[in-house]
Amino acid sequence: MTAEPTKDILEERLGRLTPADIRKAVETFRAALGHQGAADLNACVHCGLCADTCHYALTSDEPENPPAYKVNLVMAVFKRYFTRLGRTVPGWVGARELDETLTREWVDVLFGRCSLCGRCNLNCSVGLNITALITAARAALTAIGLIPPELQSTITTAYTTGNNMGIAQNDWVETVQWLEEELQAETGDPTARMPLDLHGARMLYTVNPREPKFFPLSLLAAGKVFYAAGESWTLATDYYDVTNYGLYSGEAPVAGELSDRLVRTVERLGCQELILGECGHGFNANRWAAPEWLSKRYPFRVRSVLELLAEYIRDGRITLDPSKHTEPVTLHDPCNLVRLGGVVEAQRFVLRHAVQQFVEMTPNREKNFCCGGGGGQLAMTRYAQRRLQAGRIKADQIGATAAKVVATPCHNCMDQLSELNKEYKLGVAIKTVCELVAEALVLPAQ
Amino acid sequence: MGVIEVNGKQHELNEEGFMVNPMEWDRDIAAALARQEEGLQELSPAHWAVIEFIRAYFLEKQLAPMVRAICKTTGFPLRQIYEMFPSGPAKGACKLAGLPKPDGCV
Amino acid sequence: MAGLDPLRLAVLAAAAWCLAALVFQTVRAYRFGRHEIHSAAAGVSLKGIAYAFGPGMMPWGKESAARHLPTYLTGIGYHGAVFAALGYLVTVMSRVALPAEWRIPLTAVFAAGAAGGIGLLVKRAVKPVLRSISCPDDFAANVLVDLLLAAAIASLWIPGADTVLLATAALLFLYIPLGKIRHCFFFFYSRILFGIFFGRRGVLPPRPRESQP
């Protein structure tokens, strides 16, 4: 007996597009492009030199993979609806109607073959913000329900429950209390705290929900470092989710609301600083994108926990013993944190103090390759095989370092790297920077 | 899309090996998934304790339990859970228990 | 004005059209929406812009250049020749006679540029990645510019061939805003935004390695 294939919501939706849908998509596209998108689409010369900067194009010959092809799909619609020649002689300039065929291709290519890592932006002959162009097209698709349902589901869960894994508040609180007991056992200090809703704490710490849900040791590690540094900090009982998948759907109002919850929580608890846990896209979303989504200047500082860790070390607030880590450790640079986020040296400074042998991957820093899991790829199950294939570049990079441990300041990268570890038999351990620091921590004598 | 054939019946799996129709799950499927997806030839009583708790929790709440709840109910320390299921609680244990892929960064 | 024959007038009119249309397109692009920036800067926009037009254009600044050095150098030569030809056009327009010894070096520059242009054209027609993203406009733009370079060479050597150069230039100016050659203007628009983006985020220029954060 053969199982009846389950119907796909996205496929059904693609088959029922109306002219009103297309109009809505085009309007959303225009607004999402903004002047930068319009300028970029007027500036692209179709040189195609971006092709081999992309991990998708480098790992597969499929013609849809080069960034130039992706930009061209976006450009075709721009020209058809917003340029004179594109309207009058579309064939001459490669303008195309946003019909069912092109919409289908937009979904498959712009959602399914791009992790929005921005490596092509950096290396583009002209300097187009290609990730922004693709995000604008994704926004148009999302506006008419053409977002892969697995990605939308993560956004909806975050929007309706307050965190992207739908963790109930009592479960979260219970997990934090359990971790507090663990922290007290580890430090031998019964007054050690994992504070919840501590009003007036200096900083609010935010986490990836997969930490409390499945991988709580990284949260415990952060708590231990804050304890050692004598930090005044707190977690919130309600909004603690650093992620924001709205960055990947392009739906600015939803993305803005998700980030605004953290802003409101900082204000509710009277904190002076929002510290973003180890999460690449969460950093880009909350540090850079959210103030624009919300048209708001934040009255408090937003930093990555990596910058805080570097500050602790620099100011002598924590002491580390690198001999706790004798095996070679390499570092994966999450695109949203490094190339698109500007946190480049802090994690290196921290690792050089926390481990004995720190080896760089090649290339690294802003030139680093994506792990393949960004852009919502990890959530979009339907494209999993492509994601693993595109991750080969990263697997090769790791293999070439001969490191035994890969540090990555991003839980999303961590999951993709774990899959690459299995798929390409790398035999490495994958850890967050906080975990490595916590393991090397020398606690002051009681 | 993949399939897994157990006792002459085919069951749909998504691209990552999670069951598309979680209600088709039974213990034979779990054992087959353990071999195919996790490389576990035999499931020990400890594995079954974890899988059965996750399954019961899912049937009641339509959600995967917190790893805290798994540890508390089964009495296994966290480290042991990670050792028993090499792909972790989500892509290991929950997958074998026939749960759909959870939302979020997993 | 003395010396303005109909052909020169046509070139001027086409250039004026070109400029006006590009300004119009800039305004239109601007109207897609612009917001003031609210996030706190971590770096300096101006430094980013300086990097974008300086080291960021070098082969070690971008992989598109490093991995495709011949294409990159051809592109530089091509663009250099086009700007030289436009400079030469100004002398023809104003009937300034160039010293005879300039003819050979100029011919070399224009010919090298044209050869490069034709090379890029062939590459576009042959390479699958490029074919998949190319439209007639991409070829037409290249051909028009190659024609300008050829006409410039002709006018250097053949008495009376100035008219061919002027006619080609008028045609080119008419076409610039319609097709992809508008990048001659929008390149700067995009590149400045590139510099601002990476500059204020503190990504570019790259900070000294091993620096303390």
PDB file of N, CA and C in Angstrom, chain B residues 10-94:
ATOM      1  N   GLN B  10       3.451   1.868   4.002  1.00  0.00           N
ATOM      2  CA  GLN B  10       4.347   3.002   3.799  1.00  0.00           C
ATOM      3  C   GLN B  10       3.844   4.224   4.554  1.00  0.00           C
ATOM      4  N   HIS B  11       4.771   4.927   5.167  1.00  0.00           N
ATOM      5  CA  HIS B  11       4.411   6.146   5.903  1.00  0.00           C
ATOM      6  C   HIS B  11       5.244   7.299   5.380  1.00  0.00           C
ATOM      7  N   GLU B  12       4.560   8.413   5.155  1.00  0.00           N
ATOM      8  CA  GLU B  12       5.232   9.576   4.569  1.00  0.00           C
ATOM      9  C   GLU B  12       6.139  10.254   5.590  1.00  0.00           C
ATOM     10  N   LEU B  13       7.328  10.614   5.144  1.00  0.00           N
ATOM     11  CA  LEU B  13       8.233  11.425   5.978  1.00  0.00           C
ATOM     12  C   LEU B  13       8.516  12.725   5.243  1.00  0.00           C
ATOM     13  N   ASN B  14       8.757  13.804   6.011  1.00  0.00           N
ATOM     14  CA  ASN B  14       9.120  15.049   5.321  1.00  0.00           C
ATOM     15  C   ASN B  14      10.605  15.011   4.962  1.00  0.00           C
ATOM     16  N   GLU B  15      11.087  16.105   4.384  1.00  0.00           N
ATOM     17  CA  GLU B  15      12.466  16.135   3.882  1.00  0.00           C
ATOM     18  C   GLU B  15      13.497  15.893   4.975  1.00  0.00           C
ATOM     19  N   GLU B  16      13.095  16.077   6.222  1.00  0.00           N
ATOM     20  CA  GLU B  16      14.039  15.898   7.318  1.00  0.00           C
ATOM     21  C   GLU B  16      13.761  14.635   8.118  1.00  0.00           C
ATOM     22  N   GLY B  17      12.883  13.793   7.586  1.00  0.00           N
ATOM     23  CA  GLY B  17      12.645  12.508   8.230  1.00  0.00           C
ATOM     24  C   GLY B  17      11.608  12.525   9.349  1.00  0.00           C
ATOM     25  N   PHE B  18      10.918  13.642   9.532  1.00  0.00           N
ATOM     26  CA  PHE B  18       9.823  13.671  10.512  1.00  0.00           C
ATOM     27  C   PHE B  18       8.558  13.106   9.866  1.00  0.00           C
ATOM     28  N   MET B  19       7.701  12.475  10.689  1.00  0.00           N
ATOM     29  CA  MET B  19       6.465  11.911  10.133  1.00  0.00           C
ATOM     30  C   MET B  19       5.520  13.022   9.693  1.00  0.00           C
ATOM     31  N   VAL B  20       4.973  12.855   8.494  1.00  0.00           N
ATOM     32  CA  VAL B  20       4.030  13.858   7.989  1.00  0.00           C
ATOM     33  C   VAL B  20       2.673  13.682   8.678  1.00  0.00           C
ATOM     34  N   ASN B  21       2.317  12.439   8.961  1.00  0.00           N
ATOM     35  CA  ASN B  21       1.044  12.170   9.646  1.00  0.00           C
ATOM     36  C   ASN B  21       1.322  11.492  10.993  1.00  0.00           C
ATOM     37  N   PRO B  22       1.501  12.334  12.030  1.00  0.00           N
ATOM     38  CA  PRO B  22       1.950  11.805  13.328  1.00  0.00           C
ATOM     39  C   PRO B  22       0.994  10.751  13.912  1.00  0.00           C
ATOM     40  N   MET B  23      -0.276  10.777  13.499  1.00  0.00           N
ATOM     41  CA  MET B  23      -1.219   9.843  14.106  1.00  0.00           C
ATOM     42  C   MET B  23      -1.010   8.405  13.609  1.00  0.00           C
ATOM     43  N   GLU B  24      -0.218   8.228  12.553  1.00  0.00           N
ATOM     44  CA  GLU B  24       0.055   6.871  12.075  1.00  0.00           C
ATOM     45  C   GLU B  24       1.098   6.144  12.921  1.00  0.00           C
ATOM     46  N   TRP B  25       1.674   6.860  13.862  1.00  0.00           N
ATOM     47  CA  TRP B  25       2.825   6.333  14.617  1.00  0.00           C
ATOM     48  C   TRP B  25       2.500   5.061  15.409  1.00  0.00           C
ATOM     49  N   ASP B  26       3.421   4.136  15.437  1.00  0.00           N
ATOM     50  CA  ASP B  26       3.366   3.048  16.428  1.00  0.00           C
ATOM     51  C   ASP B  26       4.799   2.662  16.799  1.00  0.00           C
ATOM     52  N   ARG B  27       4.932   1.721  17.720  1.00  0.00           N
ATOM     53  CA  ARG B  27       6.266   1.399  18.242  1.00  0.00           C
ATOM     54  C   ARG B  27       7.170   0.808  17.155  1.00  0.00           C
ATOM     55  N   ASP B  28       6.595   0.069  16.217  1.00  0.00           N
ATOM     56  CA  ASP B  28       7.414  -0.490  15.146  1.00  0.00           C
ATOM     57  C   ASP B  28       7.993   0.623  14.270  1.00  0.00           C
ATOM     58  N   ILE B  29       7.175   1.661  14.060  1.00  0.00           N
ATOM     59  CA  ILE B  29       7.676   2.790  13.270  1.00  0.00           C
ATOM     60  C   ILE B  29       8.824   3.473  14.022  1.00  0.00           C
ATOM     61  N   ALA B  30       8.645   3.622  15.333  1.00  0.00           N
ATOM     62  CA  ALA B  30       9.710   4.248  16.135  1.00  0.00           C
ATOM     63  C   ALA B  30      11.014   3.474  15.984  1.00  0.00           C
ATOM     64  N   ALA B  31      10.908   2.149  16.055  1.00  0.00           N
ATOM     65  CA  ALA B  31      12.122   1.332  15.945  1.00  0.00           C
ATOM     66  C   ALA B  31      12.757   1.481  14.559  1.00  0.00           C
ATOM     67  N   ALA B  32      11.883   1.553  13.529  1.00  0.00           N
ATOM     68  CA  ALA B  32      12.395   1.717  12.169  1.00  0.00           C
ATOM     69  C   ALA B  32      13.031   3.094  11.992  1.00  0.00           C
ATOM     70  N   LEU B  33      12.388   4.134  12.551  1.00  0.00           N
ATOM     71  CA  LEU B  33      12.954   5.489  12.471  1.00  0.00           C
ATOM     72  C   LEU B  33      14.297   5.538  13.199  1.00  0.00           C
ATOM     73  N   ALA B  34      14.384   4.813  14.311  1.00  0.00           N
ATOM     74  CA  ALA B  34      15.629   4.813  15.088  1.00  0.00           C
ATOM     75  C   ALA B  34      16.770   4.269  14.240  1.00  0.00           C
ATOM     76  N   ARG B  35      16.477   3.218  13.477  1.00  0.00           N
ATOM     77  CA  ARG B  35      17.510   2.643  12.619  1.00  0.00           C
ATOM     78  C   ARG B  35      17.836   3.583  11.464  1.00  0.00           C
ATOM     79  N   GLN B  36      16.773   4.064  10.802  1.00  0.00           N
ATOM     80  CA  GLN B  36      16.977   4.839   9.573  1.00  0.00           C
ATOM     81  C   GLN B  36      17.505   6.251   9.835  1.00  0.00           C
ATOM     82  N   GLU B  37      16.967   6.904  10.857  1.00  0.00           N
ATOM     83  CA  GLU B  37      17.277   8.324  11.058  1.00  0.00           C
ATOM     84  C   GLU B  37      18.362   8.562  12.102  1.00  0.00           C
ATOM     85  N   GLU B  38      18.438   7.706  13.119  1.00  0.00           N
ATOM     86  CA  GLU B  38      19.373   7.960  14.207  1.00  0.00           C
ATOM     87  C   GLU B  38      20.510   6.949  14.249  1.00  0.00           C
ATOM     88  N   GLY B  39      20.438   5.939  13.397  1.00  0.00           N
ATOM     89  CA  GLY B  39      21.480   4.919  13.420  1.00  0.00           C
ATOM     90  C   GLY B  39      21.478   4.087  14.690  1.00  0.00           C
ATOM     91  N   LEU B  40      20.339   4.014  15.365  1.00  0.00           N
ATOM     92  CA  LEU B  40      20.241   3.206  16.587  1.00  0.00           C
ATOM     93  C   LEU B  40      19.618   1.864  16.226  1.00  0.00           C
ATOM     94  N   GLN B  41      20.411   0.792  16.334  1.00  0.00           N
ATOM     95  CA  GLN B  41      19.892  -0.520  15.931  1.00  0.00           C
ATOM     96  C   GLN B  41      18.868  -1.054  16.922  1.00  0.00           C
ATOM     97  N   GLU B  42      19.091  -0.808  18.193  1.00  0.00           N
ATOM     98  CA  GLU B  42      18.177  -1.304  19.230  1.00  0.00           C
ATOM     99  C   GLU B  42      17.759  -0.141  20.106  1.00  0.00           C
ATOM    100  N   LEU B  43      16.498  -0.125  20.513  1.00  0.00           N
ATOM    101  CA  LEU B  43      16.066   0.886  21.477  1.00  0.00           C
ATOM    102  C   LEU B  43      16.001   0.230  22.857  1.00  0.00           C
ATOM    103  N   SER B  44      16.712   0.828  23.802  1.00  0.00           N
ATOM    104  CA  SER B  44      16.764   0.277  25.155  1.00  0.00           C
ATOM    105  C   SER B  44      15.498   0.683  25.927  1.00  0.00           C
ATOM    106  N   PRO B  45      15.243   0.068  27.079  1.00  0.00           N
ATOM    107  CA  PRO B  45      14.116   0.512  27.905  1.00  0.00           C
ATOM    108  C   PRO B  45      14.215   2.002  28.240  1.00  0.00           C
ATOM    109  N   ALA B  46      15.448   2.506  28.397  1.00  0.00           N
ATOM    110  CA  ALA B  46      15.611   3.935  28.687  1.00  0.00           C
ATOM    111  C   ALA B  46      15.123   4.774  27.501  1.00  0.00           C
ATOM    112  N   HIS B  47      15.494   4.362  26.279  1.00  0.00           N
ATOM    113  CA  HIS B  47      14.992   5.058  25.085  1.00  0.00           C
ATOM    114  C   HIS B  47      13.474   5.073  25.082  1.00  0.00           C
ATOM    115  N   TRP B  48      12.904   3.889  25.360  1.00  0.00           N
ATOM    116  CA  TRP B  48      11.438   3.788  25.302  1.00  0.00           C
ATOM    117  C   TRP B  48      10.768   4.668  26.357  1.00  0.00           C
ATOM    118  N   ALA B  49      11.403   4.776  27.509  1.00  0.00           N
ATOM    119  CA  ALA B  49      10.812   5.611  28.565  1.00  0.00           C
ATOM    120  C   ALA B  49      10.709   7.055  28.071  1.00  0.00           C
ATOM    121  N   VAL B  50      11.787   7.519  27.399  1.00  0.00           N
ATOM    122  CA  VAL B  50      11.786   8.895  26.890  1.00  0.00           C
ATOM    123  C   VAL B  50      10.750   9.034  25.767  1.00  0.00           C
ATOM    124  N   ILE B  51      10.794   8.096  24.830  1.00  0.00           N
ATOM    125  CA  ILE B  51       9.897   8.184  23.672  1.00  0.00           C
ATOM    126  C   ILE B  51       8.435   8.134  24.113  1.00  0.00           C
ATOM    127  N   GLU B  52       8.135   7.223  25.043  1.00  0.00           N
ATOM    128  CA  GLU B  52       6.737   7.096  25.459  1.00  0.00           C
ATOM    129  C   GLU B  52       6.250   8.336  26.198  1.00  0.00           C
ATOM    130  N   PHE B  53       7.134   8.932  27.005  1.00  0.00           N
ATOM    131  CA  PHE B  53       6.713  10.160  27.691  1.00  0.00           C
ATOM    132  C   PHE B  53       6.436  11.262  26.661  1.00  0.00           C
ATOM    133  N   ILE B  54       7.350  11.414  25.698  1.00  0.00           N
ATOM    134  CA  ILE B  54       7.179  12.469  24.691  1.00  0.00           C
ATOM    135  C   ILE B  54       5.874  12.242  23.914  1.00  0.00           C
ATOM    136  N   ARG B  55       5.631  10.978  23.579  1.00  0.00           N
ATOM    137  CA  ARG B  55       4.431  10.640  22.806  1.00  0.00           C
ATOM    138  C   ARG B  55       3.163  10.973  23.596  1.00  0.00           C
ATOM    139  N   ALA B  56       3.145  10.579  24.863  1.00  0.00           N
ATOM    140  CA  ALA B  56       1.950  10.822  25.683  1.00  0.00           C
ATOM    141  C   ALA B  56       1.724  12.325  25.857  1.00  0.00           C
ATOM    142  N   TYR B  57       2.824  13.053  26.061  1.00  0.00           N
ATOM    143  CA  TYR B  57       2.737  14.503  26.238  1.00  0.00           C
ATOM    144  C   TYR B  57       2.178  15.145  24.971  1.00  0.00           C
ATOM    145  N   PHE B  58       2.681  14.670  23.835  1.00  0.00           N
ATOM    146  CA  PHE B  58       2.241  15.219  22.544  1.00  0.00           C
ATOM    147  C   PHE B  58       0.757  14.951  22.323  1.00  0.00           C
ATOM    148  N   LEU B  59       0.312  13.725  22.640  1.00  0.00           N
ATOM    149  CA  LEU B  59      -1.097  13.394  22.405  1.00  0.00           C
ATOM    150  C   LEU B  59      -1.999  14.270  23.260  1.00  0.00           C
ATOM    151  N   GLU B  60      -1.507  14.649  24.428  1.00  0.00           N
ATOM    152  CA  GLU B  60      -2.334  15.467  25.324  1.00  0.00           C
ATOM    153  C   GLU B  60      -2.298  16.939  24.914  1.00  0.00           C
ATOM    154  N   LYS B  61      -1.087  17.443  24.569  1.00  0.00           N
ATOM    155  CA  LYS B  61      -0.956  18.904  24.382  1.00  0.00           C
ATOM    156  C   LYS B  61      -0.613  19.330  22.963  1.00  0.00           C
ATOM    157  N   GLN B  62      -0.444  18.398  22.044  1.00  0.00           N
ATOM    158  CA  GLN B  62      -0.065  18.740  20.668  1.00  0.00           C
ATOM    159  C   GLN B  62       1.249  19.500  20.599  1.00  0.00           C
ATOM    160  N   LEU B  63       2.131  19.252  21.543  1.00  0.00           N
ATOM    161  CA  LEU B  63       3.401  19.961  21.623  1.00  0.00           C
ATOM    162  C   LEU B  63       4.477  18.992  22.076  1.00  0.00           C
ATOM    163  N   ALA B  64       5.716  19.346  21.794  1.00  0.00           N
ATOM    164  CA  ALA B  64       6.825  18.581  22.375  1.00  0.00           C
ATOM    165  C   ALA B  64       7.034  19.077  23.806  1.00  0.00           C
ATOM    166  N   PRO B  65       7.379  18.179  24.730  1.00  0.00           N
ATOM    167  CA  PRO B  65       7.637  18.640  26.099  1.00  0.00           C
ATOM    168  C   PRO B  65       8.979  19.349  26.202  1.00  0.00           C
ATOM    169  N   MET B  66       9.114  20.144  27.270  1.00  0.00           N
ATOM    170  CA  MET B  66      10.409  20.751  27.577  1.00  0.00           C
ATOM    171  C   MET B  66      11.384  19.630  27.942  1.00  0.00           C
ATOM    172  N   VAL B  67      12.642  19.844  27.680  1.00  0.00           N
ATOM    173  CA  VAL B  67      13.629  18.831  28.055  1.00  0.00           C
ATOM    174  C   VAL B  67      13.642  18.676  29.584  1.00  0.00           C
ATOM    175  N   ARG B  68      13.306  19.744  30.271  1.00  0.00           N
ATOM    176  CA  ARG B  68      13.188  19.705  31.735  1.00  0.00           C
ATOM    177  C   ARG B  68      12.150  18.655  32.145  1.00  0.00           C
ATOM    178  N   ALA B  69      11.007  18.651  31.453  1.00  0.00           N
ATOM    179  CA  ALA B  69       9.939  17.699  31.793  1.00  0.00           C
ATOM    180  C   ALA B  69      10.390  16.275  31.487  1.00  0.00           C
ATOM    181  N   ILE B  70      11.156  16.113  30.398  1.00  0.00           N
ATOM    182  CA  ILE B  70      11.644  14.776  30.047  1.00  0.00           C
ATOM    183  C   ILE B  70      12.559  14.259  31.163  1.00  0.00           C
ATOM    184  N   CYS B  71      13.478  15.112  31.607  1.00  0.00           N
ATOM    185  CA  CYS B  71      14.411  14.704  32.661  1.00  0.00           C
ATOM    186  C   CYS B  71      13.657  14.391  33.955  1.00  0.00           C
ATOM    187  N   LYS B  72      12.727  15.272  34.287  1.00  0.00           N
ATOM    188  CA  LYS B  72      12.013  15.140  35.557  1.00  0.00           C
ATOM    189  C   LYS B  72      11.196  13.847  35.575  1.00  0.00           C
ATOM    190  N   THR B  73      10.498  13.578  34.479  1.00  0.00           N
ATOM    191  CA  THR B  73       9.604  12.414  34.461  1.00  0.00           C
ATOM    192  C   THR B  73      10.381  11.099  34.376  1.00  0.00           C
ATOM    193  N   THR B  74      11.410  11.084  33.510  1.00  0.00           N
ATOM    194  CA  THR B  74      12.116   9.822  33.321  1.00  0.00           C
ATOM    195  C   THR B  74      13.210   9.628  34.371  1.00  0.00           C
ATOM    196  N   GLY B  75      13.602  10.718  35.009  1.00  0.00           N
ATOM    197  CA  GLY B  75      14.660  10.625  36.014  1.00  0.00           C
ATOM    198  C   GLY B  75      16.063  10.600  35.425  1.00  0.00           C
ATOM    199  N   PHE B  76      16.192  10.726  34.096  1.00  0.00           N
ATOM    200  CA  PHE B  76      17.533  10.733  33.494  1.00  0.00           C
ATOM    201  C   PHE B  76      18.109  12.137  33.532  1.00  0.00           C
ATOM    202  N   PRO B  77      19.414  12.247  33.835  1.00  0.00           N
ATOM    203  CA  PRO B  77      20.020  13.577  33.754  1.00  0.00           C
ATOM    204  C   PRO B  77      20.128  14.017  32.290  1.00  0.00           C
ATOM    205  N   LEU B  78      20.225  15.339  32.124  1.00  0.00           N
ATOM    206  CA  LEU B  78      20.270  15.948  30.793  1.00  0.00           C
ATOM    207  C   LEU B  78      21.341  15.305  29.901  1.00  0.00           C
ATOM    208  N   ARG B  79      22.515  15.150  30.473  1.00  0.00           N
ATOM    209  CA  ARG B  79      23.626  14.609  29.698  1.00  0.00           C
ATOM    210  C   ARG B  79      23.262  13.263  29.071  1.00  0.00           C
ATOM    211  N   GLN B  80      22.547  12.453  29.850  1.00  0.00           N
ATOM    212  CA  GLN B  80      22.199  11.119  29.356  1.00  0.00           C
ATOM    213  C   GLN B  80      21.208  11.195  28.186  1.00  0.00           C
ATOM    214  N   ILE B  81      20.299  12.163  28.258  1.00  0.00           N
ATOM    215  CA  ILE B  81      19.342  12.337  27.150  1.00  0.00           C
ATOM    216  C   ILE B  81      20.111  12.630  25.854  1.00  0.00           C
ATOM    217  N   TYR B  82      21.095  13.551  25.955  1.00  0.00           N
ATOM    218  CA  TYR B  82      21.871  13.907  24.768  1.00  0.00           C
ATOM    219  C   TYR B  82      22.673  12.706  24.257  1.00  0.00           C
ATOM    220  N   GLU B  83      23.161  11.877  25.199  1.00  0.00           N
ATOM    221  CA  GLU B  83      23.939  10.710  24.772  1.00  0.00           C
ATOM    222  C   GLU B  83      23.060   9.654  24.119  1.00  0.00           C
ATOM    223  N   MET B  84      21.859   9.487  24.652  1.00  0.00           N
ATOM    224  CA  MET B  84      20.963   8.449  24.125  1.00  0.00           C
ATOM    225  C   MET B  84      20.482   8.783  22.712  1.00  0.00           C
ATOM    226  N   PHE B  85      20.246  10.077  22.482  1.00  0.00           N
ATOM    227  CA  PHE B  85      19.740  10.499  21.164  1.00  0.00           C
ATOM    228  C   PHE B  85      20.771  11.447  20.538  1.00  0.00           C
ATOM    229  N   PRO B  86      21.631  10.923  19.688  1.00  0.00           N
ATOM    230  CA  PRO B  86      22.737  11.731  19.154  1.00  0.00           C
ATOM    231  C   PRO B  86      22.280  13.013  18.461  1.00  0.00           C
ATOM    232  N   SER B  87      21.086  13.015  17.850  1.00  0.00           N
ATOM    233  CA  SER B  87      20.635  14.238  17.175  1.00  0.00           C
ATOM    234  C   SER B  87      19.891  15.172  18.122  1.00  0.00           C
ATOM    235  N   GLY B  88      19.889  14.847  19.402  1.00  0.00           N
ATOM    236  CA  GLY B  88      19.281  15.751  20.378  1.00  0.00           C
ATOM    237  C   GLY B  88      17.819  15.449  20.633  1.00  0.00           C
ATOM    238  N   PRO B  89      17.226  16.184  21.573  1.00  0.00           N
ATOM    239  CA  PRO B  89      15.842  15.915  21.944  1.00  0.00           C
ATOM    240  C   PRO B  89      14.858  16.162  20.794  1.00  0.00           C
ATOM    241  N   ALA B  90      15.136  17.170  19.959  1.00  0.00           N
ATOM    242  CA  ALA B  90      14.162  17.515  18.916  1.00  0.00           C
ATOM    243  C   ALA B  90      14.304  16.603  17.702  1.00  0.00           C
ATOM    244  N   LYS B  91      15.499  16.638  17.078  1.00  0.00           N
ATOM    245  CA  LYS B  91      15.680  15.873  15.841  1.00  0.00           C
ATOM    246  C   LYS B  91      15.971  14.404  16.117  1.00  0.00           C
ATOM    247  N   GLY B  92      16.149  14.055  17.398  1.00  0.00           N
ATOM    248  CA  GLY B  92      16.313  12.663  17.773  1.00  0.00           C
ATOM    249  C   GLY B  92      15.040  12.138  18.426  1.00  0.00           C
ATOM    250  N   ALA B  93      14.903  12.418  19.725  1.00  0.00           N
ATOM    251  CA  ALA B  93      13.824  11.821  20.507  1.00  0.00           C
ATOM    252  C   ALA B  93      12.430  12.144  19.966  1.00  0.00           C
ATOM    253  N   CYS B  94      12.173  13.417  19.690  1.00  0.00           N
ATOM    254  CA  CYS B  94      10.823  13.798  19.233  1.00  0.00           C
ATOM    255  C   CYS B  94      10.521  13.176  17.866  1.00  0.00           C
TER     256      CYS B  94
END
